[in-house]
mmCIF file of C-alpha atoms in Angstrom:
data_model
loop_
_atom_site.group_PDB
_atom_site.id
_atom_site.type_symbol
_atom_site.label_atom_id
_atom_site.label_comp_id
_atom_site.label_asym_id
_atom_site.label_seq_id
_atom_site.Cartn_x
_atom_site.Cartn_y
_atom_site.Cartn_z
ATOM 1 C CA MET C 1 65.400 21.854 -96.504
ATOM 2 C CA THR C 2 63.108 21.642 -93.470
ATOM 3 C CA HIS C 3 59.491 22.771 -93.561
ATOM 4 C CA ALA C 4 57.227 24.602 -91.120
ATOM 5 C CA ILE C 5 54.161 23.286 -92.966
ATOM 6 C CA THR C 6 53.811 20.035 -94.888
ATOM 7 C CA ILE C 7 50.583 19.030 -96.630
ATOM 8 C CA ASP C 8 50.124 15.801 -98.604
ATOM 9 C CA ASP C 9 47.127 14.551 -100.620
ATOM 10 C CA LEU C 10 44.735 16.865 -98.768
ATOM 11 C CA SER C 11 41.060 16.747 -99.736
ATOM 12 C CA TYR C 12 38.071 18.635 -98.361
ATOM 13 C CA ARG C 13 34.608 19.287 -99.774
ATOM 14 C CA ALA C 14 32.660 22.454 -98.968
ATOM 15 C CA GLY C 15 29.148 21.986 -100.308
ATOM 16 C CA GLN C 16 28.266 20.696 -103.759
ATOM 17 C CA HIS C 17 30.257 23.104 -105.881
ATOM 18 C CA PHE C 18 33.688 23.470 -104.268
ATOM 19 C CA ALA C 19 36.388 21.113 -103.056
ATOM 20 C CA ILE C 20 40.076 21.066 -102.174
ATOM 21 C CA ARG C 21 41.578 18.192 -104.148
ATOM 22 C CA ASP C 22 44.880 16.321 -103.747
ATOM 23 C CA LEU C 23 46.677 19.327 -102.264
ATOM 24 C CA ARG C 24 50.428 19.024 -101.737
ATOM 25 C CA MET C 25 52.236 22.006 -100.214
ATOM 26 C CA ARG C 26 55.624 22.735 -98.604
ATOM 27 C CA VAL C 27 56.364 25.936 -96.642
ATOM 28 C CA PRO C 28 60.120 26.161 -95.900
ATOM 29 C CA ASN C 29 61.244 27.165 -92.428
ATOM 30 C CA GLY C 30 62.170 30.832 -92.272
ATOM 31 C CA SER C 31 60.484 31.720 -95.565
ATOM 32 C CA VAL C 32 57.913 34.379 -96.370
ATOM 33 C CA TYR C 33 55.555 32.210 -98.421
ATOM 34 C CA GLY C 34 52.947 33.964 -100.524
ATOM 35 C CA PHE C 35 49.674 32.152 -101.145
ATOM 36 C CA LEU C 36 48.081 33.683 -104.241
ATOM 37 C CA GLY C 37 44.776 33.108 -105.975
ATOM 38 C CA PRO C 38 41.483 34.753 -106.876
ATOM 39 C CA ASN C 39 38.658 35.020 -104.355
ATOM 40 C CA GLY C 40 36.965 31.638 -104.038
ATOM 41 C CA SER C 41 40.022 29.653 -105.102
ATOM 42 C CA GLY C 42 40.373 27.871 -101.738
ATOM 43 C CA LYS C 43 43.038 29.903 -99.932
ATOM 44 C CA THR C 44 41.047 30.620 -96.750
ATOM 45 C CA THR C 45 39.708 27.054 -96.620
ATOM 46 C CA THR C 46 43.281 25.733 -96.821
ATOM 47 C CA LEU C 47 44.409 28.011 -93.986
ATOM 48 C CA ARG C 48 41.510 26.863 -91.797
ATOM 49 C CA LEU C 49 42.390 23.239 -92.503
ATOM 50 C CA LEU C 50 46.032 23.667 -91.513
ATOM 51 C CA LEU C 51 45.005 25.504 -88.312
ATOM 52 C CA GLY C 52 42.680 22.668 -87.319
ATOM 53 C CA MET C 53 39.462 24.672 -87.761
ATOM 54 C CA LEU C 54 38.116 22.246 -90.372
ATOM 55 C CA PRO C 55 38.494 18.447 -90.513
ATOM 56 C CA PRO C 56 40.088 17.149 -93.740
ATOM 57 C CA ALA C 57 38.334 14.404 -95.660
ATOM 58 C CA ASP C 58 41.667 12.827 -96.564
ATOM 59 C CA GLY C 59 45.395 13.508 -96.492
ATOM 60 C CA THR C 60 47.915 14.648 -93.884
ATOM 61 C CA ILE C 61 48.852 18.069 -92.462
ATOM 62 C CA THR C 62 51.923 18.741 -90.304
ATOM 63 C CA VAL C 63 52.513 22.187 -88.797
ATOM 64 C CA LEU C 64 55.653 22.918 -86.723
ATOM 65 C CA GLY C 65 56.136 19.180 -86.303
ATOM 66 C CA HIS C 66 52.578 18.510 -85.070
ATOM 67 C CA GLU C 67 49.994 16.481 -86.940
ATOM 68 C CA ILE C 68 46.803 18.456 -87.559
ATOM 69 C CA PRO C 69 44.089 18.354 -86.281
ATOM 70 C CA ARG C 70 45.207 15.990 -83.485
ATOM 71 C CA GLY C 71 48.109 18.186 -82.395
ATOM 72 C CA ALA C 72 46.545 21.530 -83.313
ATOM 73 C CA HIS C 73 46.524 22.831 -79.719
ATOM 74 C CA ARG C 74 50.316 22.426 -79.489
ATOM 75 C CA ALA C 75 50.935 24.027 -82.871
ATOM 76 C CA LEU C 76 48.570 26.946 -82.228
ATOM 77 C CA ALA C 77 50.521 27.939 -79.104
ATOM 78 C CA ARG C 78 53.409 28.791 -81.463
ATOM 79 C CA ILE C 79 51.381 30.506 -84.209
ATOM 80 C CA GLY C 80 50.277 34.107 -84.718
ATOM 81 C CA TYR C 81 47.108 34.306 -86.804
ATOM 82 C CA VAL C 82 45.426 37.198 -88.600
ATOM 83 C CA PRO C 83 42.065 36.041 -90.016
ATOM 84 C CA GLU C 84 40.359 37.461 -93.066
ATOM 85 C CA ARG C 85 37.634 39.118 -90.960
ATOM 86 C CA LEU C 86 37.835 40.886 -87.599
ATOM 87 C CA HIS C 87 36.909 38.416 -84.836
ATOM 88 C CA LEU C 88 37.362 40.508 -81.690
ATOM 89 C CA TYR C 89 34.802 41.559 -79.077
ATOM 90 C CA PRO C 90 33.545 44.998 -80.168
ATOM 91 C CA MET C 91 32.739 46.208 -76.632
ATOM 92 C CA LEU C 92 36.291 45.668 -75.336
ATOM 93 C CA THR C 93 38.836 48.459 -75.521
ATOM 94 C CA VAL C 94 42.187 48.040 -77.233
ATOM 95 C CA ALA C 95 43.907 47.597 -73.856
ATOM 96 C CA GLU C 96 41.306 45.054 -72.681
ATOM 97 C CA THR C 97 41.645 43.149 -75.955
ATOM 98 C CA MET C 98 45.402 42.961 -75.491
ATOM 99 C CA ARG C 99 45.035 41.618 -71.929
ATOM 100 C CA HIS C 100 42.400 39.108 -73.050
ATOM 101 C CA HIS C 101 44.594 37.817 -75.883
ATOM 102 C CA ALA C 102 47.634 37.645 -73.578
ATOM 103 C CA SER C 103 45.823 35.246 -71.228
ATOM 104 C CA PHE C 104 45.957 32.496 -73.884
ATOM 105 C CA TYR C 105 49.709 32.694 -74.609
ATOM 106 C CA ALA C 106 52.590 31.980 -72.251
ATOM 107 C CA THR C 107 54.870 33.681 -74.782
ATOM 108 C CA TRP C 108 52.975 37.014 -74.772
ATOM 109 C CA ASP C 109 55.422 39.943 -74.728
ATOM 110 C CA ALA C 110 53.659 42.803 -72.934
ATOM 111 C CA SER C 111 56.407 45.363 -73.551
ATOM 112 C CA GLU C 112 56.471 44.593 -77.287
ATOM 113 C CA ALA C 113 52.675 44.759 -77.445
ATOM 114 C CA GLU C 114 52.763 48.217 -75.868
ATOM 115 C CA ARG C 115 55.536 49.333 -78.228
ATOM 116 C CA LEU C 116 53.479 48.228 -81.228
ATOM 117 C CA ARG C 117 50.370 49.944 -79.852
ATOM 118 C CA ARG C 118 52.271 53.216 -79.729
ATOM 119 C CA THR C 119 53.924 52.628 -83.114
ATOM 120 C CA PHE C 120 50.507 51.969 -84.676
ATOM 121 C CA ASP C 121 49.008 54.982 -82.878
ATOM 122 C CA LEU C 122 46.204 52.938 -81.287
ATOM 123 C CA ARG C 123 44.497 54.514 -78.275
ATOM 124 C CA ALA C 124 44.315 52.117 -75.337
ATOM 125 C CA GLU C 125 40.832 53.304 -74.304
ATOM 126 C CA GLN C 126 39.279 53.059 -77.789
ATOM 127 C CA ARG C 127 36.592 50.374 -78.156
ATOM 128 C CA VAL C 128 37.250 47.772 -80.840
ATOM 129 C CA GLY C 129 33.822 48.309 -82.375
ATOM 130 C CA ARG C 130 34.718 51.949 -83.069
ATOM 131 C CA LEU C 131 38.055 51.302 -84.754
ATOM 132 C CA SER C 132 38.465 52.152 -88.426
ATOM 133 C CA LYS C 133 39.338 49.304 -90.778
ATOM 134 C CA GLY C 134 42.950 50.424 -90.797
ATOM 135 C CA GLU C 135 43.117 50.599 -87.001
ATOM 136 C CA ALA C 136 41.516 47.161 -86.724
ATOM 137 C CA GLY C 137 44.092 45.766 -89.167
ATOM 138 C CA LYS C 138 46.904 47.202 -87.054
ATOM 139 C CA LEU C 139 45.423 45.739 -83.870
ATOM 140 C CA MET C 140 45.150 42.277 -85.449
ATOM 141 C CA MET C 141 48.803 42.391 -86.512
ATOM 142 C CA LEU C 142 49.809 43.605 -83.037
ATOM 143 C CA LEU C 143 48.059 40.636 -81.412
ATOM 144 C CA ALA C 144 49.704 38.183 -83.816
ATOM 145 C CA LEU C 145 53.232 39.572 -83.351
ATOM 146 C CA ALA C 146 53.103 40.056 -79.576
ATOM 147 C CA VAL C 147 52.751 36.303 -78.936
ATOM 148 C CA ARG C 148 56.293 35.921 -80.337
ATOM 149 C CA PRO C 149 55.232 33.267 -82.874
ATOM 150 C CA GLU C 150 57.451 30.868 -84.778
ATOM 151 C CA LEU C 151 54.876 30.863 -87.586
ATOM 152 C CA LEU C 152 52.597 33.668 -88.765
ATOM 153 C CA VAL C 153 49.489 32.726 -90.749
ATOM 154 C CA LEU C 154 47.985 35.827 -92.351
ATOM 155 C CA ASP C 155 44.764 35.769 -94.386
ATOM 156 C CA GLU C 156 44.504 38.897 -96.568
ATOM 157 C CA PRO C 157 46.068 41.044 -93.791
ATOM 158 C CA THR C 158 46.167 44.243 -95.878
ATOM 159 C CA ASP C 159 42.971 43.823 -97.899
ATOM 160 C CA GLY C 160 41.053 47.113 -98.019
ATOM 161 C CA LEU C 161 43.691 49.081 -96.099
ATOM 162 C CA ASP C 162 44.936 52.399 -97.406
ATOM 163 C CA PRO C 163 48.571 52.580 -98.645
ATOM 164 C CA VAL C 164 49.921 54.242 -95.481
ATOM 165 C CA VAL C 165 48.376 51.650 -93.138
ATOM 166 C CA ARG C 166 49.470 48.833 -95.463
ATOM 167 C CA ARG C 167 53.035 50.137 -95.335
ATOM 168 C CA ASP C 168 53.021 50.300 -91.516
ATOM 169 C CA VAL C 169 51.588 46.788 -91.142
ATOM 170 C CA LEU C 170 54.047 45.228 -93.587
ATOM 171 C CA ALA C 171 56.978 47.097 -92.033
ATOM 172 C CA ALA C 172 56.140 45.692 -88.583
ATOM 173 C CA LEU C 173 55.809 42.202 -90.065
ATOM 174 C CA LEU C 174 59.140 42.302 -91.904
ATOM 175 C CA GLU C 175 60.891 43.794 -88.865
ATOM 176 C CA TYR C 176 59.714 40.858 -86.755
ATOM 177 C CA VAL C 177 60.700 38.267 -89.369
ATOM 178 C CA SER C 178 64.154 39.800 -89.733
ATOM 179 C CA ALA C 179 64.731 39.843 -85.964
ATOM 180 C CA HIS C 180 63.348 36.386 -85.130
ATOM 181 C CA GLY C 181 63.635 34.257 -88.275
ATOM 182 C CA ALA C 182 59.943 33.393 -88.179
ATOM 183 C CA THR C 183 58.101 31.687 -91.023
ATOM 184 C CA VAL C 184 55.216 33.554 -92.681
ATOM 185 C CA LEU C 185 52.359 32.120 -94.736
ATOM 186 C CA VAL C 186 50.471 35.083 -96.190
ATOM 187 C CA SER C 187 47.373 34.675 -98.327
ATOM 188 C CA SER C 188 46.494 37.440 -100.766
ATOM 189 C CA HIS C 189 45.187 38.240 -104.222
ATOM 190 C CA LEU C 190 47.538 41.259 -104.483
ATOM 191 C CA VAL C 191 50.364 39.994 -106.690
ATOM 192 C CA HIS C 192 52.392 43.233 -106.587
ATOM 193 C CA GLU C 193 52.457 43.167 -102.778
ATOM 194 C CA GLN C 194 53.563 39.524 -102.653
ATOM 195 C CA GLU C 195 56.364 40.229 -105.109
ATOM 196 C CA ARG C 196 57.837 42.797 -102.702
ATOM 197 C CA ILE C 197 57.889 40.703 -99.534
ATOM 198 C CA CYS C 198 57.865 36.971 -100.417
ATOM 199 C CA ASP C 199 60.660 34.562 -101.286
ATOM 200 C CA TRP C 200 58.301 31.654 -102.115
ATOM 201 C CA ILE C 201 55.017 31.731 -104.016
ATOM 202 C CA ALA C 202 52.155 29.275 -104.455
ATOM 203 C CA VAL C 203 49.168 29.788 -106.741
ATOM 204 C CA MET C 204 45.741 28.350 -105.883
ATOM 205 C CA ASP C 205 42.948 28.029 -108.441
ATOM 206 C CA GLY C 206 39.701 26.086 -108.261
ATOM 207 C CA GLY C 207 40.705 24.151 -105.144
ATOM 208 C CA ARG C 208 44.044 23.021 -106.583
ATOM 209 C CA LEU C 209 47.594 24.218 -106.076
ATOM 210 C CA VAL C 210 48.653 24.940 -109.649
ATOM 211 C CA ALA C 211 52.149 26.285 -108.919
ATOM 212 C CA GLU C 212 54.687 26.402 -106.076
ATOM 213 C CA MET C 213 58.140 27.899 -106.593
ATOM 214 C CA PRO C 214 60.752 30.386 -105.385
ATOM 215 C CA MET C 215 59.877 34.000 -106.108
ATOM 216 C CA HIS C 216 62.680 34.434 -108.668
ATOM 217 C CA ALA C 217 61.186 31.618 -110.770
ATOM 218 C CA PHE C 218 57.704 33.109 -110.427
ATOM 219 C CA ARG C 219 58.888 36.523 -111.616
ATOM 220 C CA SER C 220 60.577 35.107 -114.671
ATOM 221 C CA GLY C 221 58.008 32.620 -115.919
ATOM 222 C CA ILE C 222 54.411 33.067 -114.689
ATOM 223 C CA LYS C 223 52.086 35.172 -116.830
ATOM 224 C CA ARG C 224 48.350 35.888 -116.955
ATOM 225 C CA LEU C 225 47.066 36.066 -120.548
ATOM 226 C CA ARG C 226 43.750 37.224 -121.971
ATOM 227 C CA ILE C 227 42.999 35.155 -125.054
ATOM 228 C CA ALA C 228 40.388 36.272 -127.588
ATOM 229 C CA GLY C 229 39.093 33.159 -129.333
ATOM 230 C CA PRO C 230 41.396 30.577 -127.673
ATOM 231 C CA PRO C 231 42.654 27.901 -130.077
ATOM 232 C CA PRO C 232 41.824 24.208 -129.671
ATOM 233 C CA LEU C 233 44.695 22.373 -128.005
ATOM 234 C CA THR C 234 45.340 20.064 -130.974
ATOM 235 C CA THR C 235 49.093 20.635 -130.710
ATOM 236 C CA PRO C 236 51.049 20.804 -127.428
ATOM 237 C CA ALA C 237 51.557 24.332 -126.113
ATOM 238 C CA PRO C 238 55.202 25.418 -125.655
ATOM 239 C CA PHE C 239 54.295 26.624 -122.138
ATOM 240 C CA GLY C 240 52.528 25.041 -119.185
ATOM 241 C CA ILE C 241 48.859 25.944 -118.728
ATOM 242 C CA LEU C 242 48.201 26.281 -114.994
ATOM 243 C CA ALA C 243 44.616 27.555 -115.154
ATOM 244 C CA ARG C 244 41.931 28.524 -117.677
ATOM 245 C CA ARG C 245 38.984 30.717 -116.779
ATOM 246 C CA ALA C 246 36.087 31.873 -118.985
ATOM 247 C CA GLY C 247 35.853 35.589 -119.684
ATOM 248 C CA THR C 248 33.313 37.612 -121.616
ATOM 249 C CA GLY C 249 32.134 36.282 -124.953
ATOM 250 C CA ARG C 250 34.760 33.963 -126.442
ATOM 251 C CA GLU C 251 37.552 35.407 -124.296
ATOM 252 C CA GLU C 252 39.449 33.259 -121.782
ATOM 253 C CA GLU C 253 41.993 34.101 -119.095
ATOM 254 C CA TRP C 254 44.946 31.738 -118.909
ATOM 255 C CA VAL C 255 47.640 31.486 -116.226
ATOM 256 C CA VAL C 256 50.743 29.951 -117.790
ATOM 257 C CA ARG C 257 54.272 29.085 -116.709
ATOM 258 C CA ASP C 258 57.604 29.083 -118.566
ATOM 259 C CA TRP C 259 56.342 31.925 -120.778
ATOM 260 C CA ARG C 260 58.449 33.852 -123.282
ATOM 261 C CA ASP C 261 57.237 36.732 -125.428
ATOM 262 C CA ASP C 262 58.056 34.916 -128.677
ATOM 263 C CA MET C 263 55.482 32.262 -127.811
ATOM 264 C CA THR C 264 52.646 34.485 -129.056
ATOM 265 C CA SER C 265 53.259 32.939 -132.484
ATOM 266 C CA TRP C 266 51.828 29.649 -131.200
ATOM 267 C CA PHE C 267 48.376 31.241 -130.986
ATOM 268 C CA ALA C 268 48.591 32.516 -134.570
ATOM 269 C CA ALA C 269 49.678 29.083 -135.786
ATOM 270 C CA GLY C 270 46.618 27.525 -134.142
ATOM 271 C CA ASP C 271 44.100 29.766 -135.968
#
């Protein structure tokens, strides 16, 4: 299996209270790879590291065969990126924004960009600063797809969008992937959405990658449990504990792997 993205032993510290630690990650070529985790788990920081926006403290990153950050400019020419927050000039119109973005990419497909503009019902003369959140989300996806990328890196691309806009954005994405065999790395905290579109899943928590597997394995074995009065781990659990997070009072939230429903008896035995 070949990989569009390879990360080994990656470390990065952001302030005193958060760090990426010993991250190892493999994104197969041609996959739709879902990057899950709660807000603050390190997903956006990881994406910025692999795009060369942040310098790693340690470890290696290879994207489309280029070492990052040294070869970031070569990799970025082949990547479509949708950031978590809108980063376009608010005074430009949609048409001006498209022409501006096109000037940076030799692969820009003007006819496809115009087709997507019409499909997304974006008015060419509308100023970016006056777009609704849904319209802005459509424009960002248009810009990413029209460069004909080999790799799409999407950071919460449907967060806050209404169901109709979310459907249109995801449909355009999947249409492109089907036609061109592109690789997609999509970060989100929406598990149900990832289950519909992804064939690989990784789970980030507290700056660590706690799971990475094909979607069929994720569906069958990963569970989130709310534990009232969690038992001391004096005996080995019959499942893998990927993450533990404090809740209210004595409650904890656990993310576990290899779970079966009959394993609830382990908690009773530990009382």
